[in-house]
């Protein structure tokens, strides 16, 4: 159908839509400043302005602009009015959603969508109100596009007005809304296709009674537009009046607000929480520190009572009410919720504000974070309780004295051990007052030493009828204050009686023969040293039981032991009270004869001893010959040092045994047999060195607890051209010759280090290697330095090497070099082992004097196990001694599983012997180590 447009009316429709939208958004922004019913009325006015003016009026003005040739358009009144309500209603829903639910993205999306759908609904409802003799059809694509334009543009307009809330936002929103309505209208009009039906009522045709003419619609549009403009003028007038009131109020309040802001800022900068409440305790003010501490905000502040720990809340409320009733200030400590989610201790002080009647009208106070202090106090109390608990639980006697020595504190052990106090005092008494009189001076000196700032350590012995002799390791230490002055003394005493008894038992066991109860080699050499120091003439007798091996083999070990006991008893009964007898070997005894008047006197006394030993021995109903060969040397005629006297007596013994059993021979210088034997050994040793016949073999050392291979001992061997491999005994004398010992040591060390280097390169797990060193080797003076240098040159850690010495190195010539060398080696990480422990010449004092890490139980003590009760006792004592001194113990000569089991049960950590293999050449060690490791893994 032919139609044309009235351009003026089209422009007017767009202008009406823009002005109505601006007015509506102005009214909507004003509604945000109202509350309750007033807000709803302003929102309703906004909806009327948009729905009636911007949407409905615009639509029908634009429809009036369309003129069809030869035809007049009418409008159905009900649908026309209904379209007005649809436009107003949809707009009211969208604006109300934002007003009530807040400016949220999803609210704006929903409200804008409802408004856009309302615009489209109003348009197509208005189109359906057209009364024309034609058929209207629609392009569905353009219809959907028009709806989309309306929705998107409405959301954008609502977002601009609601989010930005400024004049420019209103203008932009009004423009977007007007564009949305206008664009939607014209796209919607483009979507419709009007086709004439062939009949027409014409301009003056008959219309239904409810049909509106274009003039009627024009009047209605004018009325709605006038209403919208009137509402806009009223809103502008009200807004201007409000602006004037705000401006006047702002001038009068500016100074007060400025002052209030300054005070608020000052209070916010205070590090403490400052608060005020009304009379009931409801919060009125908190400074910024409150919100920083609790994590709450001014917009969402919680009552302070809600933030108190639930366990503390009842007590706080009770105390608060009591202070309110008495009109007293409140002061309390409780846990307050912290922004971290936990609770922290705070100290709160509150002063009541009283009105003119003296009643509490409010409170003002401060709140201080004391959590660190409370935690520190709690930790201190816990630490004190823990310390006291530890002190009370300690078996040691612990006490505290003042500077006058008065007892201020004592633990239970101190109170229960009255012997520590001499049984005469407690708290408030002077420490040491109850000691025996001979200890008063020591106690006084100990207190004075501690008062001078130094710790005094001493060992006290108390003998009481109730407990007998008890030993106490006692220390008194100063306790200083912050200024460094001594104001208290700490006394700690430990009962070491059992340790002392064990030490005494170990000393006796180590210095006495378990079978005969005679002194052993160790005690003999100590006695001999004392005799040499006295300088008086004496005689040394070395006795060797004749035919002992034959008796032992014929009658058994028990009979052999019985013979040794019998000989020991006879020996003791045949010497004087000033003489000394000891067993220094299997069937070897030694005697020191004192108070000699002449050489003849020594010979006569030695003959009497030998005659007494020759008496027949009755055993198991049979008589046996019993005799001993005796070699003697005199001091000072035959030597003035131990080795020489013992050597000469041994030479004499050798002569006695070779000249006839049961003889007594006094050393005579022409006795050269022993010297010749020594010379032969030295010659053999030189030849072996020159021909490169000396080499090491390695015997395994095992952890008895795990059967793990822990190392090897390097044992000297030499090749003989006709006799094969020889033991070191064939060149025994060479180890006492400084030159030969040095060359042998050089050879052995070179070979051993070369073997270790090869094993390390092949990653063989061999543990460590023990190298034996004789006394003569230390006499060079640089033995330790040379060994350390060789280790460094071979790039071998000291952890792979141990040095093993016998007890003889501690005595005799060169002993002064031994201590220096051993300490130097120990300082560089080389462990020191003491071989043949219990059979040599050294005393237990050497275990403290020298850096001994390992002691070896001699095979002579092991070979009789487990049947030899005396051997078991000696081994047990040595193991206990090692454990007490923190020294490792190695048992030598283990040949049976029973011996291994017994030693492991006694707590011996390590062992070696034929049970684990014979000494091997270096080439066989890697395979042996690997095989041993596999056995260990299989056993595990």
Coordinates of C-alpha atoms in Angstrom, one line a residue, residues 683-695 717-727 730:
X683 CA 119.4 -61.0 60.2
X684 CA 116.3 -62.9 59.0
X685 CA 114.4 -59.6 59.1
X686 CA 117.0 -57.7 57.1
X687 CA 117.2 -60.4 54.4
X688 CA 113.4 -60.4 54.1
X689 CA 113.4 -56.6 53.7
X690 CA 116.2 -56.6 51.2
X691 CA 114.6 -59.4 49.1
X692 CA 111.1 -57.8 49.3
X693 CA 109.7 -60.8 51.1
X694 CA 107.5 -59.0 53.6
X695 CA 103.8 -58.4 52.7
X717 CA 103.8 -62.2 56.7
X718 CA 107.1 -63.1 55.1
X719 CA 108.0 -65.5 52.4
X720 CA 110.7 -68.1 53.0
X721 CA 112.4 -69.6 50.0
X722 CA 112.0 -73.1 51.3
X723 CA 109.5 -72.9 54.2
X724 CA 106.8 -70.9 52.5
X725 CA 104.8 -68.1 54.3
X726 CA 106.1 -67.4 57.8
X727 CA 104.5 -65.7 60.7
X730 CA 110.2 -65.6 63.2

